[in-house]
Amino acid sequence: MSLAPRRLSTKRKFVADGVFFAELNELLTRELAEDGYAGVEVRTTPHRTEIIIRATRTQNVLGENGRRIRELTSVVQKRFGFSDGAVELYAERVQNRGLCAQAQAE
């Protein structure tokens, strides 16, 4: 089996991105359910992937001295096969709870 990166067709790329997003959303929903998890946004750049976690209680997502966000980063790296430094997680506060269905249902 070759280790050279293969070029995916457009259809396969969109399906792979959708599966990645669904699995990531499921993982974060299970981990951060009690912390007001409201969704995730994935931004892909050529050098790294940025994952922005939207939550109502961002301090709980970050953890003490940023410990929990680092743990989540390592879990995502291992689960999805990212190399070290290729993925970064950020926590963003939901500004208007009334406009976010998940936060409102909480």
Coordinates of N, CA, C and O in Angstrom, one line a residue:
M1 N 0.8 -1.2 0.0 CA 0.0 0.0 0.0 C 0.9 1.2 0.0 O 1.8 1.4 0.8
S2 N 0.6 2.2 -0.8 CA 1.4 3.4 -1.0 C 1.0 4.4 0.1 O -0.1 4.6 0.5
L3 N 2.0 5.1 0.6 CA 1.8 6.1 1.6 C 1.7 7.5 1.0 O 1.5 8.5 1.7
A4 N 1.7 7.6 -0.3 CA 1.6 8.9 -1.0 C 0.1 9.3 -0.9 O -0.8 8.5 -1.0
P5 N -0.2 10.6 -0.7 CA -1.6 11.1 -0.6 C -2.3 10.9 -1.9 O -1.8 11.2 -2.9
R6 N -3.5 10.3 -1.8 CA -4.3 10.1 -3.0 C -5.3 11.3 -3.2 O -5.8 11.8 -2.2
R7 N -5.6 11.5 -4.4 CA -6.5 12.6 -4.7 C -7.9 12.0 -4.7 O -8.2 11.0 -5.4
L8 N -8.8 12.6 -3.9 CA -10.2 12.1 -3.8 C -11.1 12.8 -4.8 O -10.8 14.0 -5.1
S9 N -12.1 12.1 -5.3 CA -13.0 12.8 -6.1 C -13.8 13.8 -5.3 O -13.9 13.6 -4.0
T10 N -14.5 14.7 -5.9 CA -15.2 15.7 -5.2 C -16.3 15.1 -4.3 O -16.5 15.5 -3.2
K11 N -17.0 14.1 -4.9 CA -18.1 13.5 -4.2 C -17.6 12.8 -2.9 O -18.1 12.9 -1.8
R12 N -16.5 12.0 -3.1 CA -15.9 11.3 -1.9 C -15.4 12.3 -0.9 O -15.5 12.0 0.3
K13 N -14.8 13.4 -1.3 CA -14.3 14.4 -0.3 C -15.5 15.0 0.5 O -15.4 15.1 1.7
F14 N -16.6 15.3 -0.1 CA -17.7 15.8 0.6 C -18.3 14.8 1.6 O -18.7 15.1 2.7
V15 N -18.3 13.6 1.1 CA -18.8 12.5 2.0 C -17.9 12.3 3.2 O -18.3 12.2 4.4
A16 N -16.6 12.3 2.9 CA -15.6 12.1 4.0 C -15.7 13.3 5.0 O -15.6 13.1 6.2
D17 N -15.8 14.5 4.5 CA -15.9 15.7 5.4 C -17.2 15.6 6.2 O -17.2 15.9 7.4
G18 N -18.3 15.1 5.6 CA -19.5 15.0 6.4 C -19.5 13.9 7.4 O -20.0 14.1 8.6
V19 N -18.8 12.8 7.1 CA -18.6 11.7 8.1 C -17.8 12.3 9.3 O -18.0 12.0 10.5
F20 N -16.7 13.0 8.9 CA -15.8 13.5 10.0 C -16.6 14.5 10.9 O -16.5 14.4 12.1
F21 N -17.4 15.4 10.3 CA -18.1 16.3 11.1 C -19.1 15.6 12.0 O -19.3 16.0 13.1
A22 N -19.8 14.6 11.4 CA -20.8 13.9 12.2 C -20.2 13.2 13.4 O -20.7 13.2 14.5
E23 N -19.0 12.5 13.2 CA -18.4 11.8 14.2 C -17.8 12.7 15.3 O -17.9 12.5 16.5
L24 N -17.2 13.9 14.8 CA -16.7 14.9 15.7 C -17.8 15.4 16.6 O -17.7 15.6 17.8
N25 N -19.0 15.8 16.0 CA -20.1 16.3 16.7 C -20.6 15.3 17.7 O -20.9 15.7 18.9
E26 N -20.7 14.0 17.4 CA -21.1 13.0 18.3 C -20.2 12.9 19.5 O -20.6 12.8 20.6
L27 N -18.9 12.9 19.2 CA -17.9 12.8 20.3 C -18.0 14.0 21.2 O -18.0 13.8 22.5
L28 N -18.1 15.2 20.7 CA -18.1 16.3 21.5 C -19.5 16.4 22.3 O -19.5 16.9 23.4
T29 N -20.5 16.0 21.7 CA -21.8 16.0 22.3 C -21.8 15.1 23.6 O -22.3 15.4 24.6
R30 N -21.2 13.9 23.4 CA -21.1 13.0 24.6 C -20.2 13.6 25.7 O -20.4 13.4 26.8
E31 N -19.0 14.2 25.3 CA -18.1 14.7 26.2 C -18.5 15.9 26.9 O -18.3 16.1 28.1
L32 N -19.2 16.8 26.2 CA -19.5 18.1 26.7 C -21.0 18.4 26.9 O -21.4 19.6 27.0
A33 N -21.8 17.4 27.1 CA -23.2 17.5 27.2 C -23.6 18.4 28.4 O -24.5 19.3 28.3
E34 N -23.0 18.2 29.6 CA -23.3 19.0 30.8 C -22.7 20.3 30.8 O -23.0 21.1 31.7
D35 N -21.9 20.7 29.8 CA -21.2 22.0 29.8 C -21.8 22.9 28.8 O -21.2 23.9 28.4
G36 N -23.0 22.7 28.4 CA -23.7 23.6 27.5 C -23.2 23.5 26.0 O -23.2 24.5 25.4
Y37 N -22.8 22.4 25.6 CA -22.3 22.2 24.2 C -23.4 22.6 23.2 O -24.6 22.1 23.3
A38 N -23.1 23.5 22.3 CA -24.1 24.0 21.3 C -23.7 23.8 19.9 O -24.5 24.2 19.0
G39 N -22.6 23.2 19.6 CA -22.3 22.9 18.2 C -20.8 23.1 18.0 O -20.0 23.4 18.9
V40 N -20.4 22.8 16.8 CA -19.0 22.8 16.4 C -18.8 23.4 15.0 O -19.7 23.2 14.2
E41 N -17.7 24.1 14.8 CA -17.4 24.6 13.4 C -16.0 24.1 13.1 O -15.1 24.2 13.9
V42 N -15.8 23.6 11.9 CA -14.5 23.1 11.5 C -14.0 24.0 10.3 O -14.7 24.2 9.3
R43 N -12.8 24.5 10.5 CA -12.1 25.4 9.5 C -10.9 24.6 9.1 O -10.0 24.4 9.9
T44 N -10.7 24.4 7.8 CA -9.6 23.7 7.4 C -8.7 24.6 6.6 O -9.1 25.3 5.6
T45 N -7.4 24.7 7.0 CA -6.4 25.5 6.2 C -5.4 24.5 5.7 O -5.4 23.3 6.2
P46 N -4.5 24.9 4.8 CA -3.5 23.9 4.3 C -2.6 23.4 5.4 O -2.1 22.2 5.2
H47 N -2.3 24.1 6.4 CA -1.3 23.7 7.4 C -2.0 23.0 8.7 O -1.3 22.2 9.3
R48 N -3.2 23.4 9.0 CA -3.8 22.9 10.2 C -5.4 22.9 10.1 O -5.9 23.6 9.2
T49 N -6.0 22.2 11.0 CA -7.5 22.2 11.1 C -7.8 22.9 12.4 O -7.4 22.5 13.4
E50 N -8.7 23.9 12.3 CA -9.2 24.6 13.5 C -10.6 24.1 13.8 O -11.5 24.1 12.9
I51 N -10.8 23.7 15.0 CA -12.1 23.2 15.5 C -12.6 24.2 16.6 O -12.0 24.3 17.6
I52 N -13.7 24.9 16.3 CA -14.3 25.8 17.2 C -15.5 25.2 17.9 O -16.5 24.9 17.2
I53 N -15.4 25.1 19.2 CA -16.5 24.5 20.0 C -17.3 25.6 20.5 O -16.8 26.4 21.3
R54 N -18.6 25.6 20.2 CA -19.5 26.6 20.7 C -20.2 26.0 21.9 O -20.8 24.9 21.9
A55 N -20.2 26.8 23.1 CA -20.8 26.3 24.3 C -21.3 27.5 25.1 O -20.8 28.6 24.9
T56 N -22.2 27.2 26.0 CA -22.7 28.3 26.9 C -21.8 28.5 28.1 O -21.7 29.6 28.6
R57 N -21.1 27.5 28.5 CA -20.2 27.6 29.7 C -18.8 27.2 29.2 O -18.3 26.1 29.3
T58 N -18.1 28.2 28.6 CA -16.8 27.9 28.0 C -15.7 27.6 29.1 O -14.8 26.9 28.8
Q59 N -15.8 28.1 30.3 CA -14.9 27.8 31.3 C -14.8 26.3 31.6 O -13.8 25.8 31.9
N60 N -16.0 25.7 31.6 CA -16.0 24.2 31.9 C -15.4 23.5 30.7 O -14.8 22.4 30.9
V61 N -15.6 24.0 29.5 CA -14.9 23.4 28.3 C -13.4 23.5 28.4 O -12.7 22.5 28.1
L62 N -12.9 24.7 28.8 CA -11.5 24.9 28.8 C -10.9 24.1 30.0 O -9.8 23.6 29.8
G63 N -11.6 24.0 31.1 CA -11.0 23.3 32.2 C -10.0 24.1 33.0 O -9.8 25.3 32.7
E64 N -9.5 23.5 34.0 CA -8.5 24.3 34.9 C -7.2 24.4 34.2 O -6.6 23.4 33.8
N65 N -6.8 25.7 34.0 CA -5.6 26.0 33.3 C -5.5 25.4 31.8 O -4.5 25.1 31.3
G66 N -6.7 25.3 31.2 CA -6.7 24.8 29.8 C -6.5 23.3 29.7 O -6.3 22.8 28.6
R67 N -6.6 22.6 30.8 CA -6.3 21.1 30.8 C -7.3 20.3 30.0 O -6.9 19.5 29.2
R68 N -8.6 20.6 30.1 CA -9.6 19.8 29.4 C -9.5 20.0 27.9 O -9.7 19.1 27.2
I69 N -9.3 21.3 27.5 CA -9.2 21.5 26.0 C -8.0 20.8 25.4 O -8.1 20.3 24.3
R70 N -6.9 20.7 26.2 CA -5.7 20.0 25.7 C -6.0 18.5 25.7 O -5.6 17.8 24.7
E71 N -6.8 18.0 26.6 CA -7.2 16.5 26.6 C -8.1 16.3 25.4 O -7.9 15.3 24.7
L72 N -9.0 17.2 25.1 CA -9.9 17.0 24.0 C -9.1 17.1 22.7 O -9.4 16.3 21.7
T73 N -8.1 17.9 22.6 CA -7.3 18.0 21.4 C -6.5 16.7 21.2 O -6.5 16.2 20.1
S74 N -6.0 16.1 22.2 CA -5.3 14.9 22.0 C -6.2 13.7 21.7 O -5.9 12.9 20.9
V75 N -7.4 13.7 22.2 CA -8.4 12.7 21.8 C -8.8 12.8 20.3 O -8.8 11.8 19.6
V76 N -9.0 14.1 19.9 CA -9.3 14.3 18.5 C -8.2 13.9 17.6 O -8.4 13.3 16.5
Q77 N -6.9 14.2 18.0 CA -5.8 13.9 17.2 C -5.7 12.4 17.0 O -5.4 11.9 15.9
K78 N -5.8 11.6 18.1 CA -5.7 10.2 18.1 C -6.8 9.5 17.3 O -6.6 8.6 16.5
R79 N -8.1 10.0 17.6 CA -9.2 9.4 17.0 C -9.3 9.6 15.4 O -9.6 8.7 14.7
F80 N -8.9 10.8 15.0 CA -9.0 11.1 13.5 C -7.7 11.0 12.8 O -7.6 11.4 11.6
G81 N -6.6 10.7 13.5 CA -5.3 10.5 12.8 C -4.6 11.8 12.4 O -3.9 11.8 11.4
F82 N -4.8 12.9 13.1 CA -4.0 14.1 12.9 C -2.6 14.0 13.4 O -2.4 13.3 14.5
S83 N -1.7 14.6 12.8 CA -0.3 14.7 13.4 C -0.3 15.7 14.4 O -1.2 16.6 14.6
D84 N 0.8 15.7 15.2 CA 0.9 16.7 16.3 C 1.0 18.1 15.7 O 1.7 18.4 14.8
G85 N 0.2 19.0 16.3 CA 0.1 20.4 15.9 C -0.7 20.6 14.6 O -0.8 21.8 14.2
A86 N -1.3 19.6 14.1 CA -2.1 19.8 12.9 C -3.6 20.2 13.2 O -4.3 20.6 12.3
V87 N -4.0 20.0 14.5 CA -5.4 20.4 14.8 C -5.3 21.3 16.1 O -4.5 21.1 17.0
E88 N -6.2 22.3 16.1 CA -6.3 23.1 17.3 C -7.8 23.3 17.6 O -8.6 23.5 16.8
L89 N -8.1 23.2 18.9 CA -9.4 23.4 19.4 C -9.5 24.7 20.1 O -8.6 25.1 20.9
Y90 N -10.6 25.4 19.9 CA -10.9 26.6 20.5 C -12.3 26.5 21.1 O -13.2 25.8 20.6
A91 N -12.6 27.3 22.2 CA -13.9 27.3 22.8 C -14.5 28.8 22.5 O -13.8 29.7 22.8
E92 N -15.7 28.8 22.1 CA -16.4 30.1 21.8 C -17.7 30.1 22.5 O -18.5 29.1 22.5
R93 N -18.0 31.2 23.2 CA -19.2 31.3 23.9 C -20.4 31.6 23.0 O -20.3 32.4 22.1
V94 N -21.5 31.0 23.3 CA -22.8 31.3 22.5 C -23.2 32.7 22.9 O -23.6 32.9 24.1
Q95 N -23.3 33.6 22.0 CA -23.6 35.0 22.3 C -25.1 35.2 22.7 O -25.4 35.8 23.7
N96 N -25.9 34.7 21.8 CA -27.4 34.8 22.1 C -28.0 33.5 22.2 O -28.2 32.8 21.2
R97 N -28.3 33.1 23.4 CA -28.9 31.7 23.7 C -30.2 31.5 22.9 O -30.5 30.4 22.6
G98 N -30.9 32.6 22.7 CA -32.2 32.5 22.1 C -32.2 32.1 20.6 O -33.1 31.6 20.1
L99 N -31.0 32.3 20.0 CA -30.8 31.9 18.6 C -30.2 30.6 18.4 O -30.1 30.1 17.3
C100 N -29.8 29.9 19.5 CA -29.2 28.6 19.4 C -30.2 27.6 20.0 O -30.5 27.6 21.2
A101 N -30.7 26.7 19.2 CA -31.7 25.7 19.6 C -31.2 24.8 20.7 O -31.9 24.5 21.6
Q102 N -29.9 24.3 20.5 CA -29.4 23.4 21.6 C -29.2 24.0 22.9 O -29.5 23.5 23.9
A103 N -28.7 25.3 22.9 CA -28.6 26.0 24.1 C -29.9 26.4 24.8 O -30.1 26.3 26.0
Q104 N -30.9 26.7 23.9 CA -32.2 27.0 24.4 C -32.9 25.8 25.0 O -33.6 25.9 26.1
A105 N -32.7 24.6 24.4 CA -33.3 23.4 24.9 C -32.7 23.0 26.3 O -33.4 22.3 27.1
E106 N -31.5 23.4 26.6 CA -30.9 23.1 27.8 C -31.6 23.8 28.9 O -31.9 23.5 30.0

